[in-house]
CSV table of C-alpha atoms and ligand atoms in Angstrom, one decimal:
chain,number,residue,atom,x,y,z
D,1,MET,CA,0.0,0.0,0.0
D,2,THR,CA,1.1,3.6,-0.6
D,3,ILE,CA,-0.5,6.8,0.7
D,4,GLY,CA,-0.2,10.3,-0.7
D,5,GLY,CA,0.1,11.8,-4.2
D,6,MET,CA,-2.2,13.7,-6.4
D,7,PHE,CA,-6.0,13.3,-6.7
D,8,CYS,CA,-7.5,11.8,-9.8
D,9,LEU,CA,-10.0,13.9,-11.8
D,10,GLU,CA,-13.4,13.9,-10.0
D,11,LYS,CA,-16.3,12.3,-11.7
D,12,HIS,CA,-19.3,14.4,-12.8
D,13,GLN,CA,-21.8,14.7,-10.0
D,14,PRO,CA,-25.4,14.0,-11.0
D,15,PRO,CA,-27.5,17.2,-11.6
D,16,ASN,CA,-29.7,16.4,-8.6
D,17,ALA,CA,-26.6,15.9,-6.2
D,18,SER,CA,-27.1,17.5,-2.9
D,19,GLY,CA,-24.2,19.9,-3.0
D,20,GLY,CA,-24.8,22.8,-0.6
D,21,LEU,CA,-21.3,24.4,-0.6
D,22,VAL,CA,-22.6,27.5,-2.3
D,23,ASP,CA,-25.1,28.0,0.5
D,24,LYS,CA,-22.4,27.4,3.1
D,25,LEU,CA,-20.2,30.1,1.4
D,26,GLY,CA,-23.0,32.7,1.8
D,27,GLY,CA,-22.3,36.3,0.8
D,28,GLU,CA,-24.1,38.4,-1.8
D,29,ASP,CA,-21.9,37.6,-4.8
D,30,ARG,CA,-19.9,34.5,-5.6
D,31,ARG,CA,-17.6,33.8,-8.5
D,32,PHE,CA,-15.7,30.6,-9.5
D,33,CYS,CA,-12.2,31.3,-10.6
D,34,MET,CA,-9.4,29.4,-12.3
D,35,SER,CA,-7.3,29.1,-9.1
D,36,GLY,CA,-7.2,30.5,-5.6
D,37,ARG,CA,-4.7,33.2,-6.5
D,38,CYS,CA,-7.0,34.3,-9.4
D,39,ALA,CA,-9.8,34.6,-6.8
D,40,ILE,CA,-7.7,36.6,-4.3
D,41,TYR,CA,-6.5,38.9,-7.1
D,42,TYR,CA,-10.2,39.3,-8.2
D,43,CYS,CA,-11.2,40.4,-4.7
D,44,LEU,CA,-8.2,42.8,-4.5
D,45,ARG,CA,-9.1,44.4,-7.8
D,46,ASP,CA,-12.6,44.9,-6.5
D,47,LEU,CA,-11.3,46.4,-3.3
D,48,MET,CA,-8.9,48.7,-5.1
D,49,GLU,CA,-11.8,50.6,-6.5
D,50,ARG,CA,-12.2,52.2,-3.1
D,51,ASP,CA,-8.8,51.4,-1.4
D,52,THR,CA,-6.3,54.1,-2.4
D,53,LYS,CA,-4.0,53.5,0.7
D,54,ARG,CA,-3.1,49.9,-0.5
D,55,VAL,CA,-1.2,48.5,2.5
D,56,ALA,CA,-1.8,44.8,3.2
D,57,TYR,CA,-1.1,43.0,6.5
D,58,LEU,CA,-0.3,39.4,5.7
D,59,PRO,CA,0.7,36.2,7.6
D,60,ALA,CA,4.5,35.7,7.5
D,61,TYR,CA,3.7,32.0,7.3
D,62,THR,CA,1.9,31.6,4.0
D,63,CYS,CA,2.3,30.4,0.5
D,64,GLU,CA,4.1,32.5,-2.2
D,65,THR,CA,0.9,32.2,-4.3
D,66,VAL,CA,-1.0,34.1,-1.5
D,67,VAL,CA,1.5,37.0,-1.5
D,68,ALA,CA,1.7,37.1,-5.3
D,69,PRO,CA,-1.8,38.7,-5.9
D,70,TYR,CA,-1.0,41.5,-3.4
D,71,LYS,CA,2.3,42.2,-5.1
D,72,LYS,CA,0.7,42.1,-8.6
D,73,ALA,CA,-1.9,44.6,-7.3
D,74,GLY,CA,0.9,46.9,-6.1
D,75,TYR,CA,0.2,46.7,-2.4
D,76,THR,CA,2.8,47.6,0.2
D,77,LEU,CA,3.3,44.4,2.4
D,78,LEU,CA,3.5,44.2,6.2
D,79,PHE,CA,3.5,40.9,7.9
D,80,TYR,CA,2.4,39.3,11.2
D,81,ASP,CA,4.0,36.3,13.0
D,82,VAL,CA,2.2,33.1,13.9
D,83,SER,CA,2.6,31.0,17.1
D,84,PRO,CA,3.9,27.4,16.3
D,85,LYS,CA,1.3,26.2,18.9
D,86,ASN,CA,-2.0,25.9,17.0
D,87,LEU,CA,-0.7,28.4,14.4
D,88,VAL,CA,-2.4,31.4,16.1
D,89,PRO,CA,-1.7,34.7,14.3
D,90,ARG,CA,0.2,37.2,16.5
D,91,PHE,CA,-1.5,40.4,15.3
D,92,ASN,CA,-0.1,43.8,16.3
D,93,ARG,CA,-2.9,46.2,17.2
D,94,GLU,CA,-0.7,49.2,16.8
D,95,LEU,CA,-0.4,48.5,13.1
D,96,ILE,CA,-4.2,48.9,12.4
D,97,PRO,CA,-3.9,52.6,11.5
D,98,ARG,CA,-1.2,51.8,9.0
D,99,ILE,CA,-3.0,49.1,7.0
D,100,SER,CA,-5.9,49.1,4.6
D,101,VAL,CA,-6.5,45.4,4.2
D,102,LEU,CA,-6.0,42.4,6.5
D,103,ALA,CA,-5.2,39.1,4.8
D,104,LEU,CA,-6.7,36.6,7.3
D,105,CYS,CA,-6.6,32.8,7.2
D,106,GLY,CA,-7.0,29.6,9.1
D,107,TYR,CA,-4.5,26.7,8.7
D,108,TYR,CA,-5.2,23.1,7.8
D,109,GLY,CA,-8.9,23.4,8.7
D,110,PHE,CA,-8.2,25.1,12.1
D,111,SER,CA,-9.0,28.8,12.7
D,112,PHE,CA,-7.5,30.1,16.0
D,113,TYR,CA,-7.3,33.8,15.1
D,114,ASP,CA,-8.3,36.5,17.5
D,115,ARG,CA,-11.8,37.6,16.5
D,116,GLU,CA,-11.7,40.7,18.5
D,117,PHE,CA,-8.8,41.9,16.2
D,118,ILE,CA,-11.0,41.4,13.2
D,119,ALA,CA,-13.7,43.5,14.8
D,120,LEU,CA,-11.2,46.2,15.5
D,121,CYS,CA,-10.0,46.2,11.9
D,122,VAL,CA,-13.6,46.5,10.7
D,123,ASP,CA,-14.3,49.4,13.1
D,124,ALA,CA,-11.2,51.2,11.8
D,125,GLY,CA,-12.3,50.8,8.1
D,126,VAL,CA,-9.7,48.2,7.3
D,127,ALA,CA,-11.0,45.7,4.7
D,128,VAL,CA,-10.7,42.0,5.5
D,129,ILE,CA,-9.9,39.4,2.8
D,130,GLN,CA,-10.1,35.9,4.3
D,131,ASP,CA,-8.2,33.2,2.5
D,132,ILE,CA,-10.6,30.2,3.0
D,133,THR,CA,-8.4,27.7,1.2
D,134,HIS,CA,-7.7,25.7,4.4
D,135,SER,CA,-10.9,26.4,6.3
D,136,VAL,CA,-13.7,26.4,3.8
D,137,PHE,CA,-15.3,23.2,5.0
D,138,SER,CA,-15.0,23.9,8.7
D,139,VAL,CA,-18.0,25.1,10.6
D,140,ASP,CA,-16.1,28.3,11.7
D,141,GLY,CA,-14.1,28.5,8.5
D,142,ILE,CA,-15.9,31.4,6.8
D,143,GLU,CA,-15.5,34.7,8.6
D,144,PRO,CA,-18.8,36.7,8.5
D,145,LEU,CA,-17.0,40.0,9.3
D,146,ALA,CA,-14.7,39.6,6.3
D,147,ASP,CA,-15.4,41.8,3.2
D,148,TYR,CA,-14.3,39.0,1.0
D,149,ASN,CA,-13.6,35.2,1.3
D,150,ALA,CA,-11.4,33.8,-1.4
D,151,GLY,CA,-9.5,30.6,-1.8
D,152,SER,CA,-8.8,27.3,-3.7
D,153,LEU,CA,-10.3,23.9,-3.5
D,154,ARG,CA,-7.5,22.4,-5.6
D,155,LYS,CA,-6.0,20.7,-2.5
D,156,TRP,CA,-9.2,19.1,-1.5
D,157,MET,CA,-10.3,17.3,-4.6
D,158,GLY,CA,-9.3,16.6,-8.2
D,159,ILE,CA,-10.5,19.6,-10.2
D,160,PRO,CA,-8.9,21.6,-13.0
D,161,SER,CA,-9.8,25.0,-11.5
D,162,GLY,CA,-11.1,25.5,-7.9
D,163,GLY,CA,-10.9,29.2,-7.1
D,164,ILE,CA,-13.7,30.8,-5.2
D,165,ALA,CA,-14.3,34.5,-4.6
D,166,VAL,CA,-17.1,35.7,-2.3
D,167,LYS,CA,-18.1,39.3,-1.7
D,168,ARG,CA,-20.1,39.4,1.5
D,169,LYS,CA,-21.9,42.7,0.8
D,170,GLY,CA,-22.7,44.0,-2.6
D,171,LYS,CA,-21.7,42.7,-6.1
D,172,PHE,CA,-18.3,42.4,-7.8
D,173,SER,CA,-18.0,45.1,-10.3
D,174,LEU,CA,-15.4,43.8,-12.7
D,175,PRO,CA,-15.9,41.1,-15.3
D,176,LEU,CA,-13.7,38.0,-15.2
D,177,LEU,CA,-11.5,36.9,-18.1
D,178,PRO,CA,-12.5,33.6,-19.7
D,179,PRO,CA,-10.5,30.5,-18.4
D,180,GLU,CA,-7.1,30.2,-20.0
D,181,GLU,CA,-7.2,27.1,-22.2
D,182,ALA,CA,-3.6,26.1,-22.0
D,183,HIS,CA,-3.7,26.1,-18.2
D,184,ILE,CA,-6.9,24.0,-18.1
D,185,GLN,CA,-5.4,21.6,-20.6
D,186,GLY,CA,-2.2,21.2,-18.5
D,187,ARG,CA,-4.3,20.4,-15.4
D,188,LEU,CA,-6.3,17.8,-17.4
D,189,ASP,CA,-3.1,16.2,-18.8
D,190,CYS,CA,-1.9,15.9,-15.2
D,191,PHE,CA,-5.0,14.1,-14.1
D,192,THR,CA,-4.8,11.8,-17.1
D,193,GLU,CA,-1.2,10.9,-16.2
D,194,GLN,CA,-2.2,10.4,-12.5
D,195,GLU,CA,-5.0,8.0,-13.6
D,196,ARG,CA,-2.5,6.0,-15.6
D,197,VAL,CA,-0.2,5.8,-12.6
D,198,THR,CA,-3.2,4.7,-10.4
D,199,ASN,CA,-4.1,2.0,-12.9
D,200,ARG,CA,-0.4,1.0,-13.0
D,201,GLU,CA,-0.3,1.4,-16.8
D,202,PRO,CA,3.1,0.8,-18.5
D,203,GLY,CA,5.3,3.9,-18.8
D,204,ALA,CA,3.2,5.9,-16.3
D,205,SER,CA,5.1,7.3,-13.3
D,206,GLU,CA,4.8,9.7,-10.4
D,207,GLU,CA,7.7,11.6,-11.9
D,208,GLY,CA,5.7,12.1,-15.1
D,209,VAL,CA,2.8,13.5,-13.1
D,210,ASP,CA,5.1,15.8,-11.2
D,211,ALA,CA,6.7,17.1,-14.4
D,212,ILE,CA,3.3,18.1,-15.9
D,213,PHE,CA,2.1,19.5,-12.6
D,214,TRP,CA,5.1,21.7,-12.2
D,215,GLU,CA,5.2,22.9,-15.7
D,216,THR,CA,1.5,23.9,-15.4
D,217,GLU,CA,2.0,25.4,-12.0
D,218,LEU,CA,5.0,27.5,-12.8
D,219,ARG,CA,3.3,28.9,-15.9
D,220,LEU,CA,0.3,29.8,-13.7
D,221,ARG,CA,2.7,31.7,-11.4
D,222,ARG,CA,3.7,33.9,-14.3
D,223,MET,CA,0.3,34.5,-16.0
D,224,PHE,CA,-2.4,34.3,-13.3
D,225,ASP,CA,-5.0,37.1,-13.5
D,226,VAL,CA,-8.7,37.5,-13.0
D,227,TYR,CA,-9.5,34.2,-14.8
D,228,GLU,CA,-12.8,32.5,-14.5
D,229,SER,CA,-13.1,28.7,-13.7
D,230,ASP,CA,-13.8,26.2,-16.4
D,231,PRO,CA,-17.5,25.1,-16.4
D,232,PHE,CA,-16.8,21.6,-15.2
D,233,SER,CA,-15.0,22.7,-12.0
D,234,ALA,CA,-17.7,25.3,-11.2
D,235,GLU,CA,-20.4,22.7,-11.7
D,236,LEU,CA,-18.6,20.1,-9.6
D,237,ILE,CA,-18.0,22.5,-6.7
D,238,SER,CA,-21.7,23.4,-6.7
D,239,ARG,CA,-22.9,19.8,-6.7
D,240,TYR,CA,-20.1,18.2,-4.6
D,241,PRO,CA,-21.5,16.3,-1.6
D,242,TRP,CA,-19.1,18.1,0.7
D,243,GLU,CA,-20.6,16.8,3.9
D,244,ASP,CA,-19.3,13.3,3.0
D,245,LEU,CA,-15.8,14.8,2.7
D,246,PHE,CA,-16.3,16.6,6.0
D,247,ARG,CA,-17.2,13.4,7.9
D,248,LYS,CA,-14.5,11.2,6.3
D,249,ARG,CA,-11.7,13.6,7.0
D,250,ARG,CA,-12.7,14.1,10.6
D,251,ASP,CA,-13.1,10.4,11.1
D,252,ASN,CA,-9.6,9.7,9.6
D,253,TYR,CA,-8.0,12.5,11.6
D,254,ARG,CA,-9.6,11.4,14.9
D,255,TYR,CA,-8.5,7.8,14.3
D,256,VAL,CA,-4.9,8.7,13.6
D,257,LEU,CA,-4.8,10.9,16.7
D,258,SER,CA,-6.1,8.1,18.8
D,259,GLN,CA,-3.8,5.4,17.4
D,260,ALA,CA,-0.4,6.8,16.4
D,261,PRO,CA,2.1,7.4,19.1
D,262,PHE,CA,3.3,11.0,19.2
D,263,GLY,CA,6.2,12.2,21.2
D,264,SER,CA,9.0,14.8,21.0
D,265,GLY,CA,10.2,13.5,17.6
D,266,VAL,CA,6.8,13.6,16.0
D,267,VAL,CA,4.4,16.3,17.2
D,268,PRO,CA,0.9,17.0,15.8
D,269,VAL,CA,0.5,20.7,15.1
D,270,PHE,CA,-3.2,20.4,16.1
D,271,PRO,CA,-3.4,17.7,18.8
D,272,GLU,CA,-7.1,18.1,19.3
D,273,LEU,CA,-9.8,18.0,16.6
D,274,GLY,CA,-12.3,20.6,17.7
D,275,GLU,CA,-16.0,20.2,17.0
D,276,GLY,CA,-16.8,21.4,13.4
D,277,VAL,CA,-13.2,21.4,12.2
D,278,CYS,CA,-12.7,19.8,8.8
D,279,PRO,CA,-8.9,19.0,8.5
D,280,SER,CA,-7.1,19.4,5.2
D,281,HIS,CA,-4.2,17.3,6.4
D,282,LEU,CA,-2.6,16.0,9.5
D,283,SER,CA,0.3,18.4,10.0
D,284,LEU,CA,3.3,17.5,12.2
D,285,TYR,CA,6.5,19.0,13.5
D,286,SER,CA,9.7,17.0,13.6
D,287,PRO,CA,13.1,18.4,14.6
D,288,ASP,CA,14.6,16.8,11.5
D,289,ARG,CA,11.8,17.1,9.0
D,290,ASP,CA,13.9,15.9,6.1
D,291,ALA,CA,14.8,12.7,7.8
D,292,ALA,CA,11.2,12.2,9.0
D,293,GLN,CA,9.8,12.6,5.5
D,294,LYS,CA,12.4,10.3,4.0
D,295,LYS,CA,11.6,7.6,6.6
D,296,LEU,CA,7.9,7.9,6.0
D,297,GLU,CA,8.4,7.7,2.2
D,298,SER,CA,10.4,4.5,2.6
D,299,LEU,CA,7.4,3.1,4.5
D,300,GLY,CA,5.0,4.0,1.7
D,301,VAL,CA,3.6,7.3,3.1
D,302,LYS,CA,4.2,10.4,1.0
D,303,SER,CA,4.1,13.7,2.9
D,304,THR,CA,4.4,17.3,1.7
D,305,PHE,CA,5.5,20.4,3.3
D,306,TYR,CA,3.6,23.7,3.0
D,307,TRP,CA,5.2,26.0,2.2
D,308,PRO,CA,8.7,27.0,1.2
D,309,PHE,CA,9.4,30.5,2.5
D,310,HIS,CA,8.1,33.2,0.1
D,311,GLY,CA,11.0,35.5,0.8
D,312,GLU,CA,9.1,38.7,1.2
D,313,CYS,CA,10.1,39.5,4.8
D,314,SER,CA,13.0,38.9,7.1
D,315,LEU,CA,12.3,35.7,9.1
D,316,SER,CA,14.5,36.9,11.9
D,317,ASP,CA,11.6,39.3,12.7
D,318,PHE,CA,9.1,36.4,12.8
D,319,PRO,CA,10.5,33.7,15.0
D,320,GLY,CA,7.2,31.8,15.2
D,321,ALA,CA,6.8,31.6,11.4
D,322,SER,CA,10.5,30.8,11.1
D,323,TYR,CA,10.1,27.7,13.3
D,324,VAL,CA,7.0,26.6,11.4
D,325,TYR,CA,8.8,26.9,8.0
D,326,ASP,CA,11.6,24.8,9.3
D,327,HIS,CA,9.7,22.0,11.0
D,328,ILE,CA,6.2,21.5,9.6
D,329,TYR,CA,5.1,18.7,7.1
D,330,SER,CA,1.7,17.3,6.3
D,331,LEU,CA,0.2,13.8,5.8
D,332,PRO,CA,-3.0,13.1,3.8
D,333,VAL,CA,-6.1,12.0,5.8
D,334,ASP,CA,-8.5,12.8,3.0
D,335,GLN,CA,-11.7,11.3,1.6
D,336,ARG,CA,-9.8,8.8,-0.6
D,337,TYR,CA,-8.5,6.9,2.4
D,338,SER,CA,-10.2,4.0,4.2
D,339,ARG,CA,-9.8,3.0,7.8
D,340,GLU,CA,-7.3,0.3,6.6
D,341,ALA,CA,-5.2,2.9,4.9
D,342,MET,CA,-5.2,5.1,8.0
D,343,ALA,CA,-4.1,2.0,10.1
D,344,PHE,CA,-1.2,1.6,7.6
D,345,LEU,CA,-0.3,5.3,8.0
D,346,CYS,CA,-0.4,4.9,11.8
D,347,GLY,CA,2.0,1.9,11.5
D,348,ALA,CA,4.4,4.1,9.6
D,349,LEU,CA,4.1,6.9,12.2
D,350,ARG,CA,4.8,4.2,14.9
D,351,GLU,CA,8.0,3.2,13.2
D,352,LEU,CA,9.0,6.9,12.8
D,353,ALA,CA,8.3,7.6,16.5
D,354,ASN,CA,10.3,4.6,17.5
D,355,SER,CA,13.3,5.6,15.4
D,356,ALA,CA,13.2,9.3,16.5
P,1,PLP,C1,-3.5,29.1,1.7
P,1,PLP,C2,-3.5,29.2,0.2
P,1,PLP,N1,-4.2,30.2,-0.4
P,1,PLP,C3,-4.2,30.3,-1.8
P,1,PLP,C4,-3.5,29.4,-2.6
P,1,PLP,C5,-3.5,29.6,-4.1
P,1,PLP,O1,-4.4,28.7,-4.6
P,1,PLP,P1,-4.1,28.2,-6.1
P,1,PLP,O2,-2.9,27.3,-6.1
P,1,PLP,O3,-5.4,27.5,-6.5
P,1,PLP,O4,-3.9,29.4,-6.9
P,1,PLP,C6,-2.8,28.4,-2.0
P,1,PLP,C7,-2.0,27.5,-2.8
P,1,PLP,O5,-1.3,26.7,-2.4
P,1,PLP,C8,-2.7,28.3,-0.6
P,1,PLP,O6,-2.0,27.3,0.0
């Protein structure tokens, strides 16, 4: 058995599928975009119609694809640290008068941010764009005080697009660009190759999947803009029975927490699964992450680490984020995996803990 790797392309959902995610998102206007960064950029472009100050307050621990739309929109960037324990943002209230937008987010399904700080920002006229990429399926994952919620479902399921942009009050004023054909084709080619790997077809390999994935991804980094989703992805998101995904991921996470031995060499970032949290991954800290990931890979469990440092601030000013960048890695506990697969993953974690 092996665990980890890309999703295969999702199947069409029947037209009468229960869905319900659109209702969960709420807001007065919602758009499906080609990727999460297209969605964030779309929200920023809408905000820029009234925001002339253009100073953003971003998490120091985030993905370069989150910072990129703010840079592209010409915003000045300030950063806040996060605590390694539960990834709680360390907001600085004194900076509120200097900023015009707060980039808010939860991590891996868990949202531990200070809600009073959000209210203070709103009272001071600071806009809030919440990145819901990690928290969209959690009960507390969509911040009602935010002006916009934006993010990506591409890490949750196998879809070519997956960007979502929500304006909580009023309508978006700008039109979206049509989806970029070459990007969508690259994503589809990647899924086709993944399907071939899953079916163990001759000549198909994980390396082949990675090569297509990265070519498509690096191209997106250069050309992202306010692109709309392809129709298949938008339809799938609307119809997707997300409550099944919610239950399965919670069940898998709870099981691994209850079974795997954790200790100083392997430490869960979120050791408790709060009610209503839908985890995107099981994230861990290890003092030697590289060795831990190699050991797990040798035992058939592929992990990933989110994210390489984006390079837009000096990490010496953000000791919490610096620790997280150096030690965090994540394992899949998603809807593809049965109890048997999770027992296999726990076995690998047991071996890792014993060797640590
Ligand atoms: C937290 C977060 N927000 C936004 C994005 C951007 O999403 P996409 O890759 O669909 O553009 C990512 C991508 O990794 C992410 O991790």
